[in-house]
Short mmCIF file of N, CA and C in Angstrom, two decimals:
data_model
loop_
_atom_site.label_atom_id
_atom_site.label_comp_id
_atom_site.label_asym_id
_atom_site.label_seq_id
_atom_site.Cartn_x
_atom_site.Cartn_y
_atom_site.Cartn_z
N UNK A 1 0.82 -1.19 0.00
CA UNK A 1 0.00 0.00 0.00
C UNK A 1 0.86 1.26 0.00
N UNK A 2 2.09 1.36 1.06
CA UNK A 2 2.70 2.45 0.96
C UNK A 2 3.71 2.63 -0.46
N UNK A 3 3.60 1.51 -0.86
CA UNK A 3 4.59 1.63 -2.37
C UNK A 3 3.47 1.77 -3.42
N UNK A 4 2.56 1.93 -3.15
CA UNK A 4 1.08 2.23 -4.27
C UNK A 4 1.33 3.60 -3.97
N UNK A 5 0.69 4.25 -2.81
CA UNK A 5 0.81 5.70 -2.83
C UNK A 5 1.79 6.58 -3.30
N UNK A 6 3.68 5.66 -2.58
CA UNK A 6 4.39 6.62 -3.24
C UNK A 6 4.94 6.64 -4.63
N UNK A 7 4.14 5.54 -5.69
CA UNK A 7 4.67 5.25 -6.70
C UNK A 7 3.28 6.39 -7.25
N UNK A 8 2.25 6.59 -7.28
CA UNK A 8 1.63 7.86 -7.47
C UNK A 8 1.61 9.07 -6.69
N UNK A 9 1.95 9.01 -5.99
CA UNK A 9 2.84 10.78 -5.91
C UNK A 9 3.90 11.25 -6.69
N UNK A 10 4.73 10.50 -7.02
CA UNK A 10 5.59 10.48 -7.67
C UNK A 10 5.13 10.95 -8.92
N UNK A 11 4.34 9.92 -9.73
CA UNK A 11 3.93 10.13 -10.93
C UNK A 11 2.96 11.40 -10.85
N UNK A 12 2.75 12.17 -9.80
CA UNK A 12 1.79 12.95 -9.55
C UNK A 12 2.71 14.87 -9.73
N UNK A 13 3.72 14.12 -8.77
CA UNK A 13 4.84 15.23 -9.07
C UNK A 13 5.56 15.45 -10.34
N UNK A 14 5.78 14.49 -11.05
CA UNK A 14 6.60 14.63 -12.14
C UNK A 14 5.44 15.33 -13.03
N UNK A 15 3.99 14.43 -13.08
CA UNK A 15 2.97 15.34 -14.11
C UNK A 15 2.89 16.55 -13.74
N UNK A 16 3.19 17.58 -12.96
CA UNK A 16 2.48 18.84 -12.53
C UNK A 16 4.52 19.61 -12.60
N UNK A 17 5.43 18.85 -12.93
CA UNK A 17 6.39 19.84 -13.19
C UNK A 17 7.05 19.44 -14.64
N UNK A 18 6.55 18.93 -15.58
CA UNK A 18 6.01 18.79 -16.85
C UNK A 18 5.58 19.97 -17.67
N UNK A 19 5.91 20.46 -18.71
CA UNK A 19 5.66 21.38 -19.07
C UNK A 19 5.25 21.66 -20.87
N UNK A 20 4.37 21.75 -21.07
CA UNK A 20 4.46 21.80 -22.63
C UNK A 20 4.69 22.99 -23.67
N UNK A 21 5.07 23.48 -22.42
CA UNK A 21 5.45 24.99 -23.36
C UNK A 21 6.68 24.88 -24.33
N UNK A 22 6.84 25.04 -25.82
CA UNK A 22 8.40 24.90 -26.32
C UNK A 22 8.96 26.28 -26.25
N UNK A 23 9.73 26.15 -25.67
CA UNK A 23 10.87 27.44 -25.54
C UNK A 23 11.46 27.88 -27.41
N UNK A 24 11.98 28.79 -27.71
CA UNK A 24 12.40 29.20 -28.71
C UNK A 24 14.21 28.89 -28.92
N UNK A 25 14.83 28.62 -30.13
CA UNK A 25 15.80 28.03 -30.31
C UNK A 25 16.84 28.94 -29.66
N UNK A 26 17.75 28.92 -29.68
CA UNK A 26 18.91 29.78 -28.63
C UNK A 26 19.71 29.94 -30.22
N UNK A 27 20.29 31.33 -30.26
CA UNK A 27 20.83 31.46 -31.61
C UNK A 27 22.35 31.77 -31.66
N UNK A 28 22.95 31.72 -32.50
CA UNK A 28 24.57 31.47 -32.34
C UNK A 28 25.24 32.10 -31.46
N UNK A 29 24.60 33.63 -31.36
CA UNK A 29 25.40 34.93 -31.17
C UNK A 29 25.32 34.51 -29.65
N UNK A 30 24.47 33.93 -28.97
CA UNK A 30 24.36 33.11 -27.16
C UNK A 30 25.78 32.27 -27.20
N UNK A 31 26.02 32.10 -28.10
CA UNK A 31 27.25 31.01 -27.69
C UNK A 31 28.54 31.42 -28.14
N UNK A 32 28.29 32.68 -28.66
CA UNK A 32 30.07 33.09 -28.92
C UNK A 32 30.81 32.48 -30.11
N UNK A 33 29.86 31.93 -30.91
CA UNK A 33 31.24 31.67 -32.45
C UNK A 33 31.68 32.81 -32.87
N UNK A 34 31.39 33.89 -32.54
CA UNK A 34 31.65 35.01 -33.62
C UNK A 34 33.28 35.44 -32.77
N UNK A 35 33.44 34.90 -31.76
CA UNK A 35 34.88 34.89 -31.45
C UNK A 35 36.00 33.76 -32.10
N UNK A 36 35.40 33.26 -33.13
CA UNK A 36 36.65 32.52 -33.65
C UNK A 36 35.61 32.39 -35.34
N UNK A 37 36.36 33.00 -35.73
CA UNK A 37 35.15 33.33 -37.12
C UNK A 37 36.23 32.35 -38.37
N UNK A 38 35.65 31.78 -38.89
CA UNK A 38 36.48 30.98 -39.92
C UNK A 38 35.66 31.59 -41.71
N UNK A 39 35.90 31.92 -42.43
CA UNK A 39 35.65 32.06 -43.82
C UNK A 39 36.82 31.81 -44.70
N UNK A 40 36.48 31.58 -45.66
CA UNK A 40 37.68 31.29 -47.19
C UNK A 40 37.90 32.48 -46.99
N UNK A 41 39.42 33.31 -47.43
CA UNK A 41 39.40 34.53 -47.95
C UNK A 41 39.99 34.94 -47.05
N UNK A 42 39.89 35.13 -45.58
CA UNK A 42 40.23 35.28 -44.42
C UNK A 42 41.91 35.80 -44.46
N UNK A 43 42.57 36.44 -44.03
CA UNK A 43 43.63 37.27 -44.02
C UNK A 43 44.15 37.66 -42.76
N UNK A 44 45.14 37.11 -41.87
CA UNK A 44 45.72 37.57 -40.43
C UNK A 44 46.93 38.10 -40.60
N UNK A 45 47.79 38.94 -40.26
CA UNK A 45 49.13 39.33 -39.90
C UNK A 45 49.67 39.61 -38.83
N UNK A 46 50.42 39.00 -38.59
CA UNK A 46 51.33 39.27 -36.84
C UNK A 46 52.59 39.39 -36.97
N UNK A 47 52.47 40.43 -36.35
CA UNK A 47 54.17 40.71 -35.93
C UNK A 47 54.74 40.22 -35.10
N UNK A 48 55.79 39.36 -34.84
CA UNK A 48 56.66 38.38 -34.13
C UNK A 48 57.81 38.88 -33.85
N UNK A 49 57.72 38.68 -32.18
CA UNK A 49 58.89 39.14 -31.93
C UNK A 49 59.47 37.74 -31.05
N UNK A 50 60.44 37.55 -31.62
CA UNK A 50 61.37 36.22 -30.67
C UNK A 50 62.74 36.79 -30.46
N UNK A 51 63.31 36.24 -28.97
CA UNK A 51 64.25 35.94 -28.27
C UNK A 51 65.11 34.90 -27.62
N UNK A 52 65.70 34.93 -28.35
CA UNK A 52 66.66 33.46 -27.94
C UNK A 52 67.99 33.97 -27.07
N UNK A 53 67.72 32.92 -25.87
CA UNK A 53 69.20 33.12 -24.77
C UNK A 53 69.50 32.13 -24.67
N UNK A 54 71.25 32.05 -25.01
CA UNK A 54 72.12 31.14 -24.91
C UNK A 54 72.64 30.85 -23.49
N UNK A 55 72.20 30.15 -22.70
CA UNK A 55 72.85 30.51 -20.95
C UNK A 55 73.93 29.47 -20.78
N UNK A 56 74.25 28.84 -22.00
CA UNK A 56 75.92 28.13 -21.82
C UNK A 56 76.64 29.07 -22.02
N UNK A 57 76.51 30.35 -22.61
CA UNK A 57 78.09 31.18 -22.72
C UNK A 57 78.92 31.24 -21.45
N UNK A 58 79.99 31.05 -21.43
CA UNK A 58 81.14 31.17 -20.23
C UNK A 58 80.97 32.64 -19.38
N UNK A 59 81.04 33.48 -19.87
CA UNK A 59 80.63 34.87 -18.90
C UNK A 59 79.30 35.46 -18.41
N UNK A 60 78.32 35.66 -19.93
CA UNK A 60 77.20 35.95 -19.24
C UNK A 60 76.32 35.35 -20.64
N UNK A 61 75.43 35.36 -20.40
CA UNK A 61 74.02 34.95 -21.28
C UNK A 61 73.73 35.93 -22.88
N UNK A 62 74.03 35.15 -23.75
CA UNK A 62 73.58 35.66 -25.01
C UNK A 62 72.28 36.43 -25.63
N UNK A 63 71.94 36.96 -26.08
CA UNK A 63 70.54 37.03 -26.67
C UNK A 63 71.20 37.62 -27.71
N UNK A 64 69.79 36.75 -28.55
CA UNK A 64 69.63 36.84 -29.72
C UNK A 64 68.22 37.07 -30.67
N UNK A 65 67.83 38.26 -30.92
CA UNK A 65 66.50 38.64 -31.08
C UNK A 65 66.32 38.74 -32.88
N UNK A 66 64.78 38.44 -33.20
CA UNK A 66 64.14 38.34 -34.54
C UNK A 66 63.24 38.65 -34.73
N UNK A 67 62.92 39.67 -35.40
CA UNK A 67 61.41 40.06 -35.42
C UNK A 67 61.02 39.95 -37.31
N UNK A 68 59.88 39.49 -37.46
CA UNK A 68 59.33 39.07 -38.70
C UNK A 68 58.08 39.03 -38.40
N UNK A 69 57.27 38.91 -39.93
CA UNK A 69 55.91 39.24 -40.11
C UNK A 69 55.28 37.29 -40.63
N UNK A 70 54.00 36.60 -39.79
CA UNK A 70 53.65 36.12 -40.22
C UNK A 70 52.29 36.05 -41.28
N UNK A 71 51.85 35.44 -41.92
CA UNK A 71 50.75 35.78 -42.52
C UNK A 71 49.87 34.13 -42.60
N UNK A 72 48.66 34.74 -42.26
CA UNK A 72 47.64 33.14 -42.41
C UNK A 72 46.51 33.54 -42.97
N UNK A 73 46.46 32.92 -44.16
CA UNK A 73 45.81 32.85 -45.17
C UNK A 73 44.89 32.00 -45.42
N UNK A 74 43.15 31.95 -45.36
CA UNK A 74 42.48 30.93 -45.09
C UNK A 74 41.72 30.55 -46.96
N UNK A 75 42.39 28.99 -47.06
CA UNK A 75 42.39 29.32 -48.34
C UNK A 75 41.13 28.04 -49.34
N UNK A 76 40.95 27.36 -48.46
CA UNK A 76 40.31 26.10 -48.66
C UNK A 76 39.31 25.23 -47.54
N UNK A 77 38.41 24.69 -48.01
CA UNK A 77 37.78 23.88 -46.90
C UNK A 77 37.13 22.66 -47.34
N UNK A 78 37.46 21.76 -46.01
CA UNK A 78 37.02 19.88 -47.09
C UNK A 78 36.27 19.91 -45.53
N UNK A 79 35.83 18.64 -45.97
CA UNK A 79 35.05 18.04 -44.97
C UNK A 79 35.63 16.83 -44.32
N UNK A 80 35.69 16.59 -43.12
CA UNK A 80 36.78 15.50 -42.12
C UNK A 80 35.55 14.48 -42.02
N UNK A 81 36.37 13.23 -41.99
CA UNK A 81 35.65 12.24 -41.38
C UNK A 81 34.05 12.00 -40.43
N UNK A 82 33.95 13.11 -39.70
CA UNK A 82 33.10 13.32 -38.94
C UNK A 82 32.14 14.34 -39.45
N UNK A 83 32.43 14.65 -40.57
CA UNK A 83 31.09 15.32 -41.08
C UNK A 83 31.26 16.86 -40.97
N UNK A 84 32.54 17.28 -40.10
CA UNK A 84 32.88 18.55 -39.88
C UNK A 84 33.53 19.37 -40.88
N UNK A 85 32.97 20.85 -41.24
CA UNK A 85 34.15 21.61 -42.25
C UNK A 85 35.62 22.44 -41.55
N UNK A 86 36.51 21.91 -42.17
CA UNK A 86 37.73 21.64 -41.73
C UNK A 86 38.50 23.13 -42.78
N UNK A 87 38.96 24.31 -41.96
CA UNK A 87 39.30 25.08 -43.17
C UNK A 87 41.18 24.85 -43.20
N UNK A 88 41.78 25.19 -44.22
CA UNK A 88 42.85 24.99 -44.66
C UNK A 88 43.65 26.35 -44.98
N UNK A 89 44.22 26.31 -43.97
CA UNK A 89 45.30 27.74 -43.69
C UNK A 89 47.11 27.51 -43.91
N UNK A 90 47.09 28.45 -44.74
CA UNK A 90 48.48 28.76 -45.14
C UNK A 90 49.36 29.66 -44.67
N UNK A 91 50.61 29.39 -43.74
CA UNK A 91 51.09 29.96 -43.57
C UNK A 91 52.31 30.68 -43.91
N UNK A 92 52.80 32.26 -44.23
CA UNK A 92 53.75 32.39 -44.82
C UNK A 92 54.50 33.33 -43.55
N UNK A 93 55.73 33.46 -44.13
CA UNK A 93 56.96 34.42 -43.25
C UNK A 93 57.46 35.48 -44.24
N UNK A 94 57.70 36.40 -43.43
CA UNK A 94 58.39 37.54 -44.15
C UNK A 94 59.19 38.55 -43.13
N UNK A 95 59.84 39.23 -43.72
CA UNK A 95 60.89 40.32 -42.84
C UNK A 95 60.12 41.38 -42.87
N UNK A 96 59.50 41.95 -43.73
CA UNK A 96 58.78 42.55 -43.92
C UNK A 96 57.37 42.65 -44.52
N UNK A 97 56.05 43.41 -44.27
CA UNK A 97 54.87 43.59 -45.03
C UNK A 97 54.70 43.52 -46.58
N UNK A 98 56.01 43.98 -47.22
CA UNK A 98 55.75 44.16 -48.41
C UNK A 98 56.50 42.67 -49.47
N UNK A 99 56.85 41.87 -48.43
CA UNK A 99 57.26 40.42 -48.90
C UNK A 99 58.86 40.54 -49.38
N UNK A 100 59.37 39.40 -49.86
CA UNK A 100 58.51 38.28 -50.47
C UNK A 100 58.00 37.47 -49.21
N UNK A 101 57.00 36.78 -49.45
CA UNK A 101 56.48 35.64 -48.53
C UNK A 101 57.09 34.28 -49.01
N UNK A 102 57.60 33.86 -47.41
CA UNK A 102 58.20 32.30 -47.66
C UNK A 102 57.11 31.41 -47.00
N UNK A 103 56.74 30.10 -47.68
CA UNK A 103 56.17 28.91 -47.31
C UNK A 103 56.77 28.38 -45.52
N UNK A 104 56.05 28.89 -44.94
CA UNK A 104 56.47 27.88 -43.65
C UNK A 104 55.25 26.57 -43.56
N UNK A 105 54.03 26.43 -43.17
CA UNK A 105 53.48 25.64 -43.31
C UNK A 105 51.90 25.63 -43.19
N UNK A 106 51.18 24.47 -43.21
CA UNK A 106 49.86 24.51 -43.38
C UNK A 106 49.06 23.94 -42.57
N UNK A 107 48.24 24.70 -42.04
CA UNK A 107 47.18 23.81 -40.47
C UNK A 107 45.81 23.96 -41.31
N UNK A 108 44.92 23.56 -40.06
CA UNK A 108 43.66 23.34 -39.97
C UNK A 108 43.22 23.83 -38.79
N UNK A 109 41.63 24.88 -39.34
CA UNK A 109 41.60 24.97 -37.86
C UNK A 109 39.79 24.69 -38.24
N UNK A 110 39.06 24.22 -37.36
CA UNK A 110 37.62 24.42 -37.08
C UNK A 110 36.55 24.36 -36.18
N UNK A 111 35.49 24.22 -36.15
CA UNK A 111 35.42 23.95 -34.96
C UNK A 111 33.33 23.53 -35.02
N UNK A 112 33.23 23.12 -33.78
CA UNK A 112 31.95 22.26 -33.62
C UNK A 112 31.00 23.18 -32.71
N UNK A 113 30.26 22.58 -32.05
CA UNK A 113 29.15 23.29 -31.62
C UNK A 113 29.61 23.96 -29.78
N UNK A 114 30.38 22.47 -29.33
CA UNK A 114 31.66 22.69 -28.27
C UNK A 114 32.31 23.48 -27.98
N UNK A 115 33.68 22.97 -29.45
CA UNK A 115 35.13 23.82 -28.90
C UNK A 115 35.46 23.98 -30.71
N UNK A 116 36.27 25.38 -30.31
CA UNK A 116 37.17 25.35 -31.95
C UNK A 116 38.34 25.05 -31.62
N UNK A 117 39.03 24.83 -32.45
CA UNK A 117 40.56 24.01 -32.38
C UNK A 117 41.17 23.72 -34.10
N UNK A 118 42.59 23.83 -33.71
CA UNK A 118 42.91 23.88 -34.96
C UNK A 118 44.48 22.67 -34.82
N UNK A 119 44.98 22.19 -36.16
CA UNK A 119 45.79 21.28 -36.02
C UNK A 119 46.70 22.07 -36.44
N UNK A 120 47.75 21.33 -35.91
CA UNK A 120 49.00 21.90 -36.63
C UNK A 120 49.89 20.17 -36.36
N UNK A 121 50.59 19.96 -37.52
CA UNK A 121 51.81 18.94 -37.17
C UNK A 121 51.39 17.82 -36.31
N UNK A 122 49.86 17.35 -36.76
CA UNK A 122 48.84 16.16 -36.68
C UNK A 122 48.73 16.13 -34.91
N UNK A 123 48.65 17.19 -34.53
CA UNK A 123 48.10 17.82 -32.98
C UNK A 123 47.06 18.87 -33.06
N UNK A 124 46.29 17.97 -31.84
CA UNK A 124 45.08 19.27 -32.10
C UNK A 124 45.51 19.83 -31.20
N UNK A 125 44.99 21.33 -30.95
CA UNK A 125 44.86 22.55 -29.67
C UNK A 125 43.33 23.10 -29.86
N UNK A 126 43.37 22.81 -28.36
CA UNK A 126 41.79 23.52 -27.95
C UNK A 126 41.70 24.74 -28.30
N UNK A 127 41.38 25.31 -29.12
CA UNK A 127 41.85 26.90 -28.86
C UNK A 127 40.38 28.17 -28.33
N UNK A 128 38.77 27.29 -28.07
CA UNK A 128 38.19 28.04 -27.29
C UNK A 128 37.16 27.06 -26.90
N UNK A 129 36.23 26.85 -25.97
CA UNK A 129 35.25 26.29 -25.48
C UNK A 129 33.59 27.35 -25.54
N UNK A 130 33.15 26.61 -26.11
CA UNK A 130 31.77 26.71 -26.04
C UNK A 130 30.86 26.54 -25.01
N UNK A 131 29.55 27.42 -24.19
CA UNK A 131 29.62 28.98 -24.70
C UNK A 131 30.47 29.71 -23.98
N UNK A 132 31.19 30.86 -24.84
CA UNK A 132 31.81 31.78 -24.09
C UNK A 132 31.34 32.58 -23.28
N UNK A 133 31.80 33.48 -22.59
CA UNK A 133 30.99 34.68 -21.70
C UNK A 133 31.86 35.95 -21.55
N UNK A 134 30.75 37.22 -22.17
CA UNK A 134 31.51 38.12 -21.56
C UNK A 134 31.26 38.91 -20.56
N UNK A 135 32.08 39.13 -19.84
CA UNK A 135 31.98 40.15 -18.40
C UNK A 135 32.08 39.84 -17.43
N UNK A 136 32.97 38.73 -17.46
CA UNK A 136 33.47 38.01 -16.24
C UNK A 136 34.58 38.38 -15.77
N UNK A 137 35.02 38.47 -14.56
CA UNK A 137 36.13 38.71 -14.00
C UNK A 137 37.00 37.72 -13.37
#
């Protein structure tokens, strides 16, 4: 008897917090893709600055500094195994903006409903999680 009653209360509670209202779809801009935006065509430049210290020298520590321009160029997109579009980025080097541009190499970056991430040298990197937020401290 007491497992009759509480097997309908139960079913009594669950019917009355049941709801048939459908809520409306939640749209991209809630989840932050527009912080990692992928299109063909796509064009980045960074200025690089590296430092290299030698700390075997016998007296004191070397440096040795390089600054150059990279460029990533988004130039292609296939579709991966999983059904995902996968874009195809080219990367070049230069001393300067106005070139020539040298071939360094070519990643992938894309991303799912999750996380975006991009490959490089058949390693992935997380490079953001889904949804983002802003105004957090």
């Amino acid at each position: 008897m007491i497992r009759c009653i509480l097997i309908v209360s139960m079913s009594f509670i669950l019917w009355i917090r049941c709801n048939n209202e459908i809520l409306p779809p939640i749209g991209d801009e809630v989840y932050g893709y527009a912080y990692y935006p992928l299109q063909i065509g796509q064009e980045k430049v960074y200025q690089i600055d590296s430092i290299r210290f030698d700390l075997e020298a016998a007296d004191r520590p070397i440096a040795d500094s390089v600054t150059f321009f990279l460029r990533e160029r988004t130039m292609d997109t296939l579709i991966s195994l999983s059904g995902e579009t996968v874009y195809r980025i080219e990367r070049t080097r230069s001393s300067d903006l106005d070139g020539p541009w040298s071939p360094v190499d070519v990643i992938t970056r894309s991303r799912n409903t999750r996380q975006a991430y991009f490959e490089e040298g058949s390693l992935r990197y997380i490079s953001l999680v889904f949804p983002t937020r802003t105004g957090l401290e």
